[in-house]
XYZ file of C-alpha atoms in Angstrom:
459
model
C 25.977 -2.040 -17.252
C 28.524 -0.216 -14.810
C 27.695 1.310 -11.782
C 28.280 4.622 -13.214
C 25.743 4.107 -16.163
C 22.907 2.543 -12.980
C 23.248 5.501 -11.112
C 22.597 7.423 -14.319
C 19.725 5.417 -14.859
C 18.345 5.757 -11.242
C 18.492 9.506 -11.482
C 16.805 9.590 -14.686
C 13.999 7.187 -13.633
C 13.327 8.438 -9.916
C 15.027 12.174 -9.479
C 14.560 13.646 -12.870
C 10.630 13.569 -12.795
C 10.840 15.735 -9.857
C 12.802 18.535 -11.300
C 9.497 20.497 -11.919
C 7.499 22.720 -9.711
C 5.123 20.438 -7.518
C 0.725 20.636 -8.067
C -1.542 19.538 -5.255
C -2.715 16.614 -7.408
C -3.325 13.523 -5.599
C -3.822 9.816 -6.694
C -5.657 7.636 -4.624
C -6.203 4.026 -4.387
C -8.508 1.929 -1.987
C -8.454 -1.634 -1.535
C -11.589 -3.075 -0.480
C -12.452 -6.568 1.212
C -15.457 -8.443 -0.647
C -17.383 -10.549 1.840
C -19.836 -13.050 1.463
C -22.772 -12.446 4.394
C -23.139 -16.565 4.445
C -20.156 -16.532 5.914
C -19.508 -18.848 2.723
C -16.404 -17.930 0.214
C -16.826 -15.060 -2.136
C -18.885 -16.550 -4.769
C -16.579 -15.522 -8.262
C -19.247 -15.634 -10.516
C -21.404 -12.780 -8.789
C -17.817 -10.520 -8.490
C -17.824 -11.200 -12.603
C -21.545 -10.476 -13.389
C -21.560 -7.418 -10.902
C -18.311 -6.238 -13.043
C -19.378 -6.550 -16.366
C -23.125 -4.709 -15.037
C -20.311 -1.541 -13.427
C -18.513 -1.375 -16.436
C -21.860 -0.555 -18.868
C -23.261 1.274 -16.349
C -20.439 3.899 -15.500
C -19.133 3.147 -19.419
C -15.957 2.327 -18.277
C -13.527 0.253 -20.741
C -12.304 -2.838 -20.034
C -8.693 -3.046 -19.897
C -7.341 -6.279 -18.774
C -9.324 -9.930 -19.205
C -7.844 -12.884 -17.201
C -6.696 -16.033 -19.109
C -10.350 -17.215 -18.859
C -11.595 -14.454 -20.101
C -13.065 -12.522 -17.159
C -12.593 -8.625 -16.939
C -9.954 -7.336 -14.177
C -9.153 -4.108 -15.168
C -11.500 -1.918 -16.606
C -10.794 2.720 -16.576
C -12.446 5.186 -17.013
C -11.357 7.683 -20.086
C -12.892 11.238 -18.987
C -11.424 10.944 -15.246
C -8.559 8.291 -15.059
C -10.726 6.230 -12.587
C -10.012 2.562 -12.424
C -11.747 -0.466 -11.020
C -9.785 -3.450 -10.334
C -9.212 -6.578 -8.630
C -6.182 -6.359 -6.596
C -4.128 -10.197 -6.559
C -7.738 -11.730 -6.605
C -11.439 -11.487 -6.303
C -11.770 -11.134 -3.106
C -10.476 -7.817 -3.205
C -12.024 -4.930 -5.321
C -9.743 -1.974 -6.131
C -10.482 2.080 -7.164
C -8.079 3.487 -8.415
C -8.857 7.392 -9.233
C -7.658 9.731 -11.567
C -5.250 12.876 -10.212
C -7.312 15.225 -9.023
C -6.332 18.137 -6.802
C -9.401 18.877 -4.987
C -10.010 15.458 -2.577
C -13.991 16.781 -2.886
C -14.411 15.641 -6.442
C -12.305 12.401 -5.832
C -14.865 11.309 -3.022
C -17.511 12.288 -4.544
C -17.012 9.799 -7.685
C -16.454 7.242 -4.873
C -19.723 7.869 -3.456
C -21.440 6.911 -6.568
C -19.309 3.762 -7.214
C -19.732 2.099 -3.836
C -23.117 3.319 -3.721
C -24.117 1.292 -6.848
C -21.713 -1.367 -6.238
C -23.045 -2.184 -2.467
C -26.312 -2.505 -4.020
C -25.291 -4.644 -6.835
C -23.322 -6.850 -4.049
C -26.695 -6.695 -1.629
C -28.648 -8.274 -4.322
C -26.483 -11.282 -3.781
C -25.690 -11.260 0.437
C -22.459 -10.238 -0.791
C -20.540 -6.369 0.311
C -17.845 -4.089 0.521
C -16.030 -3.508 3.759
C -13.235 -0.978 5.319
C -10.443 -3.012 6.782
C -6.943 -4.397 6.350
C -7.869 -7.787 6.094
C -10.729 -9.667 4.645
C -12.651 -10.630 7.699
C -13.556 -13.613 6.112
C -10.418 -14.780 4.603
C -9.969 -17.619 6.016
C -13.257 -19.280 3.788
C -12.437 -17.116 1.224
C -10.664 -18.987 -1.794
C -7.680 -17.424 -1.825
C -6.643 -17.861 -5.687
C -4.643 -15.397 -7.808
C -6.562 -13.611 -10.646
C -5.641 -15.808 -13.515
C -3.288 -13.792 -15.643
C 0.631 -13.623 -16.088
C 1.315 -11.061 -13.556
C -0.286 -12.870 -10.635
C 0.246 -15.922 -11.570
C 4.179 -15.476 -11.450
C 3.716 -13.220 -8.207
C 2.337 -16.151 -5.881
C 4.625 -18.754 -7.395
C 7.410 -16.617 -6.825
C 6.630 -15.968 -3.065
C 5.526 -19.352 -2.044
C 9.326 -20.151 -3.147
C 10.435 -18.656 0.161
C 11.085 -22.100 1.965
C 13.792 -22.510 -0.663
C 15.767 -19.444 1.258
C 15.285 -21.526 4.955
C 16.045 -19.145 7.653
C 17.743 -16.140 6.206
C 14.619 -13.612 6.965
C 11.876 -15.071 10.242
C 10.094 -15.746 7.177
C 5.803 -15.993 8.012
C 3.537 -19.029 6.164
C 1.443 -16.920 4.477
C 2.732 -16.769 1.166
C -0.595 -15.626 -0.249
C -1.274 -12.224 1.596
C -1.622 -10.745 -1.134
C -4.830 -12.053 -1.478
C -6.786 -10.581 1.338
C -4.294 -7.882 2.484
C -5.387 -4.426 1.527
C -4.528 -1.094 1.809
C -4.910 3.050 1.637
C -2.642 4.849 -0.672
C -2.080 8.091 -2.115
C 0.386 9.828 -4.642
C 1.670 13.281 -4.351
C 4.235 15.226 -6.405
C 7.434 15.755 -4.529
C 9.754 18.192 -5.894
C 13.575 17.634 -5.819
C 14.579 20.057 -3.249
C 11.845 18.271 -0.896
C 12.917 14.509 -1.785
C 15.286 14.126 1.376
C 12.926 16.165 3.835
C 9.753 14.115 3.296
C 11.474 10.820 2.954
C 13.608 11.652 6.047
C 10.190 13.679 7.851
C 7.474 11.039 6.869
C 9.546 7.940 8.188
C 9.614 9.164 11.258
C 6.287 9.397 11.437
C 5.515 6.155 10.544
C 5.054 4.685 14.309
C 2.404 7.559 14.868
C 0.487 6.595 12.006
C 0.094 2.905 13.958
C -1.740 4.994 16.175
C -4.288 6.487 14.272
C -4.454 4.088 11.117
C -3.943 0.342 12.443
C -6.464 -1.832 10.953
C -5.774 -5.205 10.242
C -5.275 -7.287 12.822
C -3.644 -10.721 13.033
C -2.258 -13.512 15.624
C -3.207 -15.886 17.383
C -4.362 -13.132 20.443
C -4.713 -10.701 17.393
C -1.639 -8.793 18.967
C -0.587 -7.530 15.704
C -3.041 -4.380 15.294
C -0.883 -3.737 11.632
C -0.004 -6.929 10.195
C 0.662 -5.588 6.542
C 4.018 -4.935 7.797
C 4.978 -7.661 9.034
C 3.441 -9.689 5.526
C 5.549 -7.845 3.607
C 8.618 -7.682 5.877
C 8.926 -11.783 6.207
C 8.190 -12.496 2.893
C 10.460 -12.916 0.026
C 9.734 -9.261 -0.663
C 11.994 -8.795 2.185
C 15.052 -10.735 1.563
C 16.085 -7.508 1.064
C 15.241 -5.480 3.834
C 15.987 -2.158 1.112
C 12.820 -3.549 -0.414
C 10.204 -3.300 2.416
C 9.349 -1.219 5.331
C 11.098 2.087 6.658
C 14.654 3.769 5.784
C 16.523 2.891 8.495
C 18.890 5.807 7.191
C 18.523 8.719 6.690
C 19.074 11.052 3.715
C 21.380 13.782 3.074
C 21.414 14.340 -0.094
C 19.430 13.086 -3.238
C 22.459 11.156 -4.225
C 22.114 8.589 -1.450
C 18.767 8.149 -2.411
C 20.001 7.158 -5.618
C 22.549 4.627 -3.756
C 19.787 3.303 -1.994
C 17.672 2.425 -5.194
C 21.040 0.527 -6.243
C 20.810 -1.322 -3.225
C 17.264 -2.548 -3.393
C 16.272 -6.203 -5.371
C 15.034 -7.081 -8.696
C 13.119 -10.123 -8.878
C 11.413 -10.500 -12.087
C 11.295 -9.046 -15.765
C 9.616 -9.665 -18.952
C 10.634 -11.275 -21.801
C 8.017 -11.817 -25.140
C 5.185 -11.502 -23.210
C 6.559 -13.786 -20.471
C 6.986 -12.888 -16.786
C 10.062 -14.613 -15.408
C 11.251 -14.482 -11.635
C 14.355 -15.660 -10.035
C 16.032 -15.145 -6.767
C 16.031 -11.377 -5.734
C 19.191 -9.957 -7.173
C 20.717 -6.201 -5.502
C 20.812 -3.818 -8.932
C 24.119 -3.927 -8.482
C 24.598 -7.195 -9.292
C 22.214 -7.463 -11.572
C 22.904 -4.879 -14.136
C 26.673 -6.448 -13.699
C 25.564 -9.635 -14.711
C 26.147 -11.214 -18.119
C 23.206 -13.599 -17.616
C 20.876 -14.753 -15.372
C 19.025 -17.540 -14.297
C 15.412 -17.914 -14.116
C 12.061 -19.945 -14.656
C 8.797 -18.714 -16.721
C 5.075 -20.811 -17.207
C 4.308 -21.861 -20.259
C 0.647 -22.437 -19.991
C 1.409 -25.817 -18.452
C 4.650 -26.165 -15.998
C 7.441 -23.882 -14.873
C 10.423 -23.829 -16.956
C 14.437 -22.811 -16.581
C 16.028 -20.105 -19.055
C 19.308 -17.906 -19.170
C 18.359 -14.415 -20.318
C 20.817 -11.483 -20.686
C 19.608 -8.156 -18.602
C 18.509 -4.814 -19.977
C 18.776 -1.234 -18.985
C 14.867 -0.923 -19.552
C 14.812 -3.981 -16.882
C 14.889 -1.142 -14.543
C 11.446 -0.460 -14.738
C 10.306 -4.127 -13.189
C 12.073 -3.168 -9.961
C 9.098 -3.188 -7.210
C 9.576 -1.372 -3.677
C 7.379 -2.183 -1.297
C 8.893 0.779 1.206
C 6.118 2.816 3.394
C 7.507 5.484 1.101
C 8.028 4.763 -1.791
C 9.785 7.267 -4.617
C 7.859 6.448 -7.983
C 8.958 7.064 -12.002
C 6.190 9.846 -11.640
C 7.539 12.023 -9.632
C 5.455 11.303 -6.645
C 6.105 9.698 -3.197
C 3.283 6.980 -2.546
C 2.279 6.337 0.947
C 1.875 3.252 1.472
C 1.619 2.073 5.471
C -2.092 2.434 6.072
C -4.601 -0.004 5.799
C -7.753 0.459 4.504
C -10.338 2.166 6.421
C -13.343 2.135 7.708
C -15.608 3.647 4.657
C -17.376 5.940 6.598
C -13.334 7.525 7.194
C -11.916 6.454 3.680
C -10.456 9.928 3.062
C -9.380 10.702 6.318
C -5.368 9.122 5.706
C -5.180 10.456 2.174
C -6.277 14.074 3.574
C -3.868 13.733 6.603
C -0.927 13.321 3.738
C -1.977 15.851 1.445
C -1.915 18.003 4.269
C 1.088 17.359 6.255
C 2.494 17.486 2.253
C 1.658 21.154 2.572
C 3.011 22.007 5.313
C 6.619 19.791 5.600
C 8.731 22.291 7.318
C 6.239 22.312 10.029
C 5.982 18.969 10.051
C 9.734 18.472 10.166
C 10.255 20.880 12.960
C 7.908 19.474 15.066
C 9.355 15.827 14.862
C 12.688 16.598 15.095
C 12.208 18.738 18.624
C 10.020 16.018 19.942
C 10.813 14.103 23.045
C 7.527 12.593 23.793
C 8.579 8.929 21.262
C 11.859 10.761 20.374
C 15.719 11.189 21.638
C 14.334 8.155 24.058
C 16.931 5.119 22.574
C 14.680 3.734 20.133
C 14.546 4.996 16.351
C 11.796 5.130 14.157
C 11.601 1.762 12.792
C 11.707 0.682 16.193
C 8.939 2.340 17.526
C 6.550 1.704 14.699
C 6.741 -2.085 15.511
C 6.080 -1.254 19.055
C 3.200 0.592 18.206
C 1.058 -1.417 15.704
C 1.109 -4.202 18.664
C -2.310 -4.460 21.107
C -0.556 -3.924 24.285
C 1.265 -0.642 23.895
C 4.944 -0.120 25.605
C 4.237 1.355 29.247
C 7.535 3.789 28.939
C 5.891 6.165 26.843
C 3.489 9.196 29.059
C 0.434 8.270 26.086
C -1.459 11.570 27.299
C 1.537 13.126 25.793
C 1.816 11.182 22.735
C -2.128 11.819 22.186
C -1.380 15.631 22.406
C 1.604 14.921 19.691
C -0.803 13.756 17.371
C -2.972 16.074 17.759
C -0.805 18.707 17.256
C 0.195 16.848 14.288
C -3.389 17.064 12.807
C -3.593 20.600 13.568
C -0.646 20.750 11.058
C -2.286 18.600 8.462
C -5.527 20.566 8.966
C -3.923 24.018 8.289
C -2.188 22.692 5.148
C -5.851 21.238 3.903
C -7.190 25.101 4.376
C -3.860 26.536 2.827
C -4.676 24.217 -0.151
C -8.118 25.932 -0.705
C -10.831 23.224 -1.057
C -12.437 23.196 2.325
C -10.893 18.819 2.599
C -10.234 19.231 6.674
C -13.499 17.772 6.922
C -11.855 14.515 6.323
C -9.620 14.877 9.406
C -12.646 15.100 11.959
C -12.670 11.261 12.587
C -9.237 11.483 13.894
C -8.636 13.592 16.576
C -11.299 11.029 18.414
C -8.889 8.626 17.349
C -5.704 10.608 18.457
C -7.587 11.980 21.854
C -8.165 8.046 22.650
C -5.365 6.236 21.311
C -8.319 4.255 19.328
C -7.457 2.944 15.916
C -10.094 1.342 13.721
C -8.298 -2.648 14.685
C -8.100 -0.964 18.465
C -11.687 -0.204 18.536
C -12.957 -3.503 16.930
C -11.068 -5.721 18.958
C -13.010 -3.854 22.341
C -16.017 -4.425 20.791
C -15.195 -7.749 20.130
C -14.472 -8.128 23.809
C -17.428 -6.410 24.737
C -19.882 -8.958 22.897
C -20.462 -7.436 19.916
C -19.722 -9.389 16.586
C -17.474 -9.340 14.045
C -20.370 -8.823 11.350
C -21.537 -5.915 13.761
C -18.114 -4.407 12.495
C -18.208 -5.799 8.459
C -21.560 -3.906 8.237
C -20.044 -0.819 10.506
C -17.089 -0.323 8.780
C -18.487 -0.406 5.466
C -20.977 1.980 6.041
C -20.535 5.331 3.917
């Protein structure tokens, strides 16, 4: 394929889906830590009873068995709603239908976790709200057994092959006890280049207000989802991971971009196969190329000729990331403490609302701004413990506040009464306290890190 045909591609996949007036419908997704109150690994066989009792009991259908014969994937119909195990079973995934009032989403969460905490009590086994399993280093930390994870672990425990191209980290598997906060909202075209270019740079104040998952030796890492994804082989390509470090002015860089980022594994009959990350570029201009598939019992080499439908396997892992839906997905927060589990996708849907304001008010600012670092920069000072002492914090708190403000008039301009979910974060932005922040002084203070599984996953 030429480079004239990929950009034409691009466009259709990513830019043509937004050439329709925007809705306020929102897709969320939670990732939620399973832990075993033993202190023992996450027994498997209660995760697959407990599923099978959720799936009759919410009539749900299963969608996806593993390869030994254990249900994964199971939606519901009527709403769109999707239960999941995200990479493995230590990590239980909703997925809900769009909806555009954030009442009705929670509200089906409610009754989900309700049950399912129950189910899990019955067994000394729960739910939490953090970033990373608290107990994941007990847990067994084993792929679901299908195709899909299968080749995703084996392809990024290949990293040592790459030696010191990327500070690449030893924890192949994060995946596996990782978890996040995400939401999906339309973007229309004529707003692609604002909220890319607007949201980025407020990635480092996010840190702030959203940090939860800890990690380090002195657990000086308060957001260590970036850094798993950054020094993996997701990152070989730094287009693949984190923050623009450009930014847009016009839609058809954003298309360049996309051409810039990796591909790293396709399907062929049924097969996944992976093989070195490869820029689009280079890829689509490839006559062959070389990679390895399982089949059922080792890993083995074939030459296979690319595709324009290969497109669709390309996976960005960016904070924002522009989907074939239409939608940007948000995808920097950890998960949260349940009690606050709506509070980050409310703070997007409305900042969404109001993006001029939000623009404005970044671009004038001169409390993290216009002071010699960029935004990439400052998020990775910011998800550390000890914060930089250049920065006048009283100031930054007001910032965020005033940011809130924003996203709380855009939750009233979209009608159904959601601000609510922003009240848990003003304490947040008036004390510089995210959820990892908070722990960790409680931590210090003698309290226990079960004091804070059972906190956090509270409703």
């Amino acid at each position: 394929m030429k480079n004239k045909q990929l950009e034409e591609a691009i466009y259709e996949r990513y830019i043509v889906p937004t050439k329709r007036e925007k809705t306020k419908l929102a897709g969320l997704e939670f990732e939620l830590p399973i832990v075993n109150r033993k202190n023992a690994p996450v027994d498997f066989s209660v995760v697959h009873r407990i599923t099978d009792a959720f799936v009759a009991y919410f009539s749900f259908e299963e969608i996806k068995r593993d390869d030994d014969g254990y249900i994964y994937m199971a939606l519901d119909n009527k709403t769109g709603d999707g239960l999941s195990f995200d990479c493995s079973y230590n990590t239980l995934e909703f997925s809900f239908g769009t909806e555009e009032n954030l009442q009705i989403v929670y509200g089906r969460f409610v009754r989900y976790y309700t049950w399912l905490q129950e189910k899990l009590g019955e067994y000394d086994h729960m739910l939490t709200g953090m970033g990373i399993n608290p107990h994941h280093a007990v847990n067994q930390n084993v792929p679901v057994v299908s195709e899909r994870y299968r080749m995703l672990l084996h392809h990024l425990t290949t990293y040592k092959k790459y030696g010191q191209q990327i500070p690449f980290h030893d924890c192949p598997n994060f995946g596996l006890f990782s978890c996040a906060s995400q939401i999906q909202l339309d973007v229309e075209e004529q707003d692609l280049v604002e909220v890319l270019n607007t949201f980025t740079r407020l990635e480092p104040l996010k840190a702030l207000l959203f940090a939860n998952s800890p990690w380090g030796e002195e657990k000086e890492v308060l957001c260590s989802r970036d850094n798993f994804w950054r020094n993996s082989l997701h990152g070989l390509n730094r287009h693949n991971v984190d923050m623009f470090e450009t930014e847009f002015a016009s839609v058809e860089e954003i298309v360049y971009y996309i051409e810039s980022m990796s591909l790293y594994c396709v399907e062929r009959n049924g097969k996944y196969i992976n093989f070195p990350p490869i820029p689009l570029r280079e890829y689509f201009s490839s006559e062959s190329i070389a990679g390895e598939y399982y089949d059922g019992e080792e890993y083995r080499s074939i030459r296979f000729f690319p595709q324009r439908e290969d497109l669709k396997y390309l996976r960005s892992f960016k904070f924002e990331d522009l989907t074939f839906r239409g939608t940007v997905e948000f995808r920097s927060v950890c998960e949260q403490p349940v009690k606050e589990i709506m509070a980050s996708g409310a703070f997007h849907a409305g900042l969404m609302e109001k993006l001029h304001d939000l623009t404005e008010l970044l671009q004038k600012d001169h409390v993290i701004y216009h002071r010699g670092y960029n935004a990439s920069e400052l998020r990775r000072m910011f998800v550390k413990r000890d914060l930089p002492q250049e920065f006048d914090w009283k100031a930054v708190s007001e910032l965020l506040k005033d940011i809130l403000d924003i996203a709380g008039e855009g939750l009233r301009q979209r009608g159904f009464s959601e601000e609510k979910f922003l009240e848990p974060l003003y304490q947040r932005a008036d004390l510089l306290l995210s959820p990892a922040k908070e722990m960790l002084q409680g931590l210090a203070d003698g309290r226990t890190l079960d004091d804070y599984i059972i906190e956090y996953g509270r409703l």
